[in-house]
Short mmCIF file of C-alpha atoms in Angstrom, two decimals:
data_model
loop_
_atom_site.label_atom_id
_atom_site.label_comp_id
_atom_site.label_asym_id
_atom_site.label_seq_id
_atom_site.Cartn_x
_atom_site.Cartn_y
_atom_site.Cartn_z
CA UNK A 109 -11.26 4.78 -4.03
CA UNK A 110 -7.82 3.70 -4.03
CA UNK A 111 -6.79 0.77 -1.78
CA UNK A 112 -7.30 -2.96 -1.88
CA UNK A 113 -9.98 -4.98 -2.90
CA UNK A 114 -10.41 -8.40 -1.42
CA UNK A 115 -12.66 -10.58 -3.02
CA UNK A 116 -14.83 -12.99 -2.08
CA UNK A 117 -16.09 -11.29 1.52
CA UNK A 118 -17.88 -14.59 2.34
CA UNK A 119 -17.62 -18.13 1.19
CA UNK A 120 -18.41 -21.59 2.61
CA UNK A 121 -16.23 -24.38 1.53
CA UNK A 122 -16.66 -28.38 2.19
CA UNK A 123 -13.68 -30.24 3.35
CA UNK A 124 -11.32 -30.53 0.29
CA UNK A 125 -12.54 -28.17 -1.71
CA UNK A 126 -10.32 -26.19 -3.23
CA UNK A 127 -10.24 -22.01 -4.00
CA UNK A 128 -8.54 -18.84 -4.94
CA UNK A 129 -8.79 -15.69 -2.27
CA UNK A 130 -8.02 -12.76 -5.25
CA UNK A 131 -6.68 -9.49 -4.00
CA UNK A 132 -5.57 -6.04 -6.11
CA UNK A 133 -3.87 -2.84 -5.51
CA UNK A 134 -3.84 0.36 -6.86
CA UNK A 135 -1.52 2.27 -4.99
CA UNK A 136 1.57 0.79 -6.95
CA UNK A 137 3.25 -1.02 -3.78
CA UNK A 138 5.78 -3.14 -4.39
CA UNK A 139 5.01 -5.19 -1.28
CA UNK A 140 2.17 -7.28 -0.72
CA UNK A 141 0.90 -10.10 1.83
CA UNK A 142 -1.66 -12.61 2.95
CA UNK A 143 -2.52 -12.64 7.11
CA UNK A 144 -5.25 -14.87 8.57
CA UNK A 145 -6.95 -13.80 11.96
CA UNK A 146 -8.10 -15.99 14.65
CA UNK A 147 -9.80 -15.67 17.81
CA UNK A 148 -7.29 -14.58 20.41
CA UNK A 149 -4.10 -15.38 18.00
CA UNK A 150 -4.00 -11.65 16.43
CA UNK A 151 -2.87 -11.76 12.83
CA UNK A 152 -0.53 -14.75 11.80
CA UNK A 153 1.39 -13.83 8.29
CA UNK A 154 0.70 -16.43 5.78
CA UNK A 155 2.95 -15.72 2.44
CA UNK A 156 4.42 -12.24 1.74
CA UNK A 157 5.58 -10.79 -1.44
CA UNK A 158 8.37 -8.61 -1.72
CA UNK A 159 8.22 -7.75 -4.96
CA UNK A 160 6.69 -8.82 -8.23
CA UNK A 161 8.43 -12.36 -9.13
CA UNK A 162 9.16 -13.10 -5.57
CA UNK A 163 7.18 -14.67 -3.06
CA UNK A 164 7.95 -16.42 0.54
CA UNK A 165 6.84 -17.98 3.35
CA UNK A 166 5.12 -16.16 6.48
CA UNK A 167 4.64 -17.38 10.04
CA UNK A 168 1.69 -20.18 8.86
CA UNK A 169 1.99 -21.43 5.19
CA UNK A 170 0.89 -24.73 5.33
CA UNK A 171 -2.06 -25.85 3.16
CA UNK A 172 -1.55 -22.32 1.22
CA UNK A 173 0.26 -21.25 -1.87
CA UNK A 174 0.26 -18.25 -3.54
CA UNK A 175 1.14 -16.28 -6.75
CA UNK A 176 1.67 -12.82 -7.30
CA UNK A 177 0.12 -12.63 -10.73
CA UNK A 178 1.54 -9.10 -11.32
CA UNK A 179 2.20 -5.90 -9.25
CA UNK A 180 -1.34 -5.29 -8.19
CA UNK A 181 -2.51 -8.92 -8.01
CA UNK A 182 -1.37 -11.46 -4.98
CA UNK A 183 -3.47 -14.39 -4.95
CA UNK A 184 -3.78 -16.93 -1.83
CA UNK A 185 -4.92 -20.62 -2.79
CA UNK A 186 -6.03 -22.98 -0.59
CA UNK A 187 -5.82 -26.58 -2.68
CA UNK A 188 -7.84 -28.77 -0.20
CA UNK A 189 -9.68 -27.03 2.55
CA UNK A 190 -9.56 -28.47 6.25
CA UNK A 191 -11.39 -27.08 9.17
CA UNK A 192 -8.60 -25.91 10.48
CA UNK A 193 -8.64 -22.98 7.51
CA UNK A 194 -11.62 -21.40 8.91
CA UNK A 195 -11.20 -18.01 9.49
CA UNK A 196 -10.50 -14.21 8.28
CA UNK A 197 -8.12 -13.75 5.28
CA UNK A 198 -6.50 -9.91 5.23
CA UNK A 199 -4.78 -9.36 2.25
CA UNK A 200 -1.78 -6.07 2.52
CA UNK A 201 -0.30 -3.81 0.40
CA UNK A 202 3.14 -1.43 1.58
CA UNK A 203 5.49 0.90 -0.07
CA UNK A 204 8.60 -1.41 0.53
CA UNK A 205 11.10 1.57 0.02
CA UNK A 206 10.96 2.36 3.70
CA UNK A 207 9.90 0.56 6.44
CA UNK A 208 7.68 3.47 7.99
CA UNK A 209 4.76 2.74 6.10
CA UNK A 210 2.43 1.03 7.46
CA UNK A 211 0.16 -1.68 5.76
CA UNK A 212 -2.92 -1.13 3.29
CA UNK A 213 -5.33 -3.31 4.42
CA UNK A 214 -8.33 -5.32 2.77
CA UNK A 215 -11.78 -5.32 4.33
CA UNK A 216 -11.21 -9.16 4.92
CA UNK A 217 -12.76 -12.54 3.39
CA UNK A 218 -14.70 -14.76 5.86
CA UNK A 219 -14.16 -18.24 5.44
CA UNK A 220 -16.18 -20.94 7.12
CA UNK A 221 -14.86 -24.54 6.05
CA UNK A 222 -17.15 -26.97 7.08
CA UNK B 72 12.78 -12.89 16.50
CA UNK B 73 10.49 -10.19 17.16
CA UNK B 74 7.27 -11.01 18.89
CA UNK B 75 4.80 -8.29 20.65
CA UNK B 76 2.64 -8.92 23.75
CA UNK B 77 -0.73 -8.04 24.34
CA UNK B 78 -1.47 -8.97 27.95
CA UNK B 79 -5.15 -7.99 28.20
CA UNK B 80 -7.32 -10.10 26.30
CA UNK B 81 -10.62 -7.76 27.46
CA UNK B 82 -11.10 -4.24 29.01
CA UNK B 83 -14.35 -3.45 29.63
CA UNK B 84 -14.93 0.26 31.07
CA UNK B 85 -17.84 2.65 31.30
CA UNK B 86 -18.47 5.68 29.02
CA UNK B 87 -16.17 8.56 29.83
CA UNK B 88 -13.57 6.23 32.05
CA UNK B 89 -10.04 5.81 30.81
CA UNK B 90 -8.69 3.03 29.31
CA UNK B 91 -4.78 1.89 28.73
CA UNK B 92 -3.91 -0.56 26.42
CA UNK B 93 -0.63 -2.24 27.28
CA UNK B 94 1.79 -3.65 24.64
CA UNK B 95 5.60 -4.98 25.15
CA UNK B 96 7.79 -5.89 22.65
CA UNK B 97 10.62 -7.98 21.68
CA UNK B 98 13.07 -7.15 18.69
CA UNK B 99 16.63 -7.72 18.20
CA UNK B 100 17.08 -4.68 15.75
CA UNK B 101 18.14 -1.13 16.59
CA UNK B 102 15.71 0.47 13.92
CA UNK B 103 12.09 -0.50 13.70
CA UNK B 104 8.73 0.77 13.66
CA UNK B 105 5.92 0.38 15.91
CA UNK B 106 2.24 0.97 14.97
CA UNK B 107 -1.48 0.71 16.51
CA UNK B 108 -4.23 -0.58 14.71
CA UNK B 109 -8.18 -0.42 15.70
CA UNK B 110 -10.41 -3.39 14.27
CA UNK B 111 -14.06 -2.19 15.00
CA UNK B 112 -17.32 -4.66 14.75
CA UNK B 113 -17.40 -4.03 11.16
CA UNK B 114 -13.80 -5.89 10.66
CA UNK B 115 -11.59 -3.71 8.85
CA UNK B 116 -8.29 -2.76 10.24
CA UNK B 117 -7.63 1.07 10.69
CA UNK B 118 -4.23 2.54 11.01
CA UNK B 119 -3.69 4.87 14.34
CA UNK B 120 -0.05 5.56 15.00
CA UNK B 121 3.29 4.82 13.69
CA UNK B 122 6.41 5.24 16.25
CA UNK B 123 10.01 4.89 15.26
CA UNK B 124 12.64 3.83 17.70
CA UNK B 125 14.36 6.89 17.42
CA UNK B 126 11.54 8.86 18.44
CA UNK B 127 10.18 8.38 22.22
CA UNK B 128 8.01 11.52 22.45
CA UNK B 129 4.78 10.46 23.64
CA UNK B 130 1.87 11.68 21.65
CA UNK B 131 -1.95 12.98 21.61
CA UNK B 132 -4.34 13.15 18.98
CA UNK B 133 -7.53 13.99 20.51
CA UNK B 134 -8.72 11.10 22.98
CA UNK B 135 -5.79 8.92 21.90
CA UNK B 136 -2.77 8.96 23.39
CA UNK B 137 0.57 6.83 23.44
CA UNK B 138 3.29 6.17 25.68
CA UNK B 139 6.66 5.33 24.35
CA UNK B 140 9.20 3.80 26.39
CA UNK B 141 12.70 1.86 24.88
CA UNK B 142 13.81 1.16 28.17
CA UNK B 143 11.03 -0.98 29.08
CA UNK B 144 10.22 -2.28 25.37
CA UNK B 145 6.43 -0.82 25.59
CA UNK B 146 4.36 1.06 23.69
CA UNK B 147 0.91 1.65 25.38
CA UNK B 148 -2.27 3.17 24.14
CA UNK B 149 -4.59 5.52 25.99
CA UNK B 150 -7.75 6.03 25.13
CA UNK B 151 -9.59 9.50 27.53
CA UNK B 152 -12.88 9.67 28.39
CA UNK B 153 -13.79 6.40 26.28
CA UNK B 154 -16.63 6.39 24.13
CA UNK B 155 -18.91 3.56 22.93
CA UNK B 156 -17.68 4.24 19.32
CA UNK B 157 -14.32 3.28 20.88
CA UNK B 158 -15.56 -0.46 21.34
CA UNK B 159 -13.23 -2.64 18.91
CA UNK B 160 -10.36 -4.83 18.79
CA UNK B 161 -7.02 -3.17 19.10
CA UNK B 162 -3.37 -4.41 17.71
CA UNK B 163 -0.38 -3.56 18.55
CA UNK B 164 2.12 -4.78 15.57
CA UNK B 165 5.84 -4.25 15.17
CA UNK B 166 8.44 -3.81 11.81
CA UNK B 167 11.79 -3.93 11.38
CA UNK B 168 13.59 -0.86 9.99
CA UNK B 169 14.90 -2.36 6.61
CA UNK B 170 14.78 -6.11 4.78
CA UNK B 171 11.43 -7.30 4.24
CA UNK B 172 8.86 -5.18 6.64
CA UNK B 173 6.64 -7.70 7.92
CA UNK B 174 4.17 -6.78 10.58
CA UNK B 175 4.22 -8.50 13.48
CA UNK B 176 0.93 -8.40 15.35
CA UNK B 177 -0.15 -8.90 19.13
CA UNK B 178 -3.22 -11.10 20.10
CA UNK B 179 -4.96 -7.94 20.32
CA UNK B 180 -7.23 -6.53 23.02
CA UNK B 181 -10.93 -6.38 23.16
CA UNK B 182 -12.41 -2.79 24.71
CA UNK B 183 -15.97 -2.58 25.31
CA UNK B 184 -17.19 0.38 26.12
CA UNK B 185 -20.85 0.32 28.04
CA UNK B 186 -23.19 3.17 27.94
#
């Protein structure tokens, strides 16, 4: 089915541990991004993508980078986990051509930081 | 800036009661888009409604229904006759009409509906 894939769903890191949240396309969107959800804070953007060869900072990118690998690939690194990191990664995909498209979402990655 | 309000953290209602789902927004821009999105138990994020700000006709599809008003920067959700397969998270999110269409989400609200 077309859409995008998140992967991992779960994952447990210790404190400064480092890892790569992978996320693909297939719906040829130009646009892509990286939210985190926490309890009663709604979605907070992380990094967004544009376009391919383009990336910038969201709301929250501290302790993140990213790299958007190609058009259907936006990846979200964390380089040294803290605590603070727990929580639900949504990666998003959008047709950037006009602005009443709505977002493709992920099913999510769960990460506990401990 | 634009930033969207959610002002009810929880609803809770009884099967078959209404529900209304508040949301107020903030946006300095003369075109932008305003959507609805349900987050059930499972955790994925489902698309309900787009709105542009050209458009204020309210609108039904089925149970769901939304409220549209520019003059007091809301856009409120109504679910009829609620149904425990209604029980989720809902967000209210908000996108400017042109440059680089980032969502801007509410702090959602809970709705549990009891049997």
């Amino acid at each position: 089915n077309a859409g995008v894939t998140q992967t991992p769903k779960f994952q447990v890191l210790k404190t400064g541990q480092s890892m790569t949240l992978q996320c693909a396309q297939d719906m040829n969107h130009n646009s892509m991004y990286w939210y985190r959800q926490d309890p009663g804070m709604g979605l907070r953007l992380i990094y967004y993508s544009a376009s391919e060869g383009t990336t910038d900072k969201g709301e929250v990118p501290n302790g993140y980078n990213v790299s958007r690998l190609n058009k259907r690939e936006f990846s979200l690194r964390l380089e040294s986990a803290a605590p603070s990191q727990t929580s639900v990664y949504f990666c998003a995909s959008s047709e950037s051509g006009h602005a009443a498209y709505g977002y493709t979402f992920g099913s999510g990655t769960r990460l506990t930081v401990v | 800036a634009q930033k969207v309000t959610q002002a009810q953290t929880e609803i809770s209602v009884v099967e078959k009661e209404d529900v209304t789902l508040d949301c107020v927004y903030e946006t300095r821009d003369t075109t932008y888009y305003l959507f609805w999105y349900k987050q059930p138990p499972s955790g994925e994020l489902v698309f309900l409604i787009r709105r542009n700000s050209f458009d204020e006709q309210n609108e039904i599809s089925g149970r769901y229904s939304w409220n549209f008003q520019k003059s007091t920067s809301s856009f409120n959700f109504t679910i009829t006759a609620s149904q425990v397969v209604d029980s989720a998270v809902y967000f209210c999110a908000l996108r400017k009409g042109s440059g680089d269409y980032k969502l801007s989400f509410g702090a959602g609200t809970t709705v549990t509906v009891r049997a």
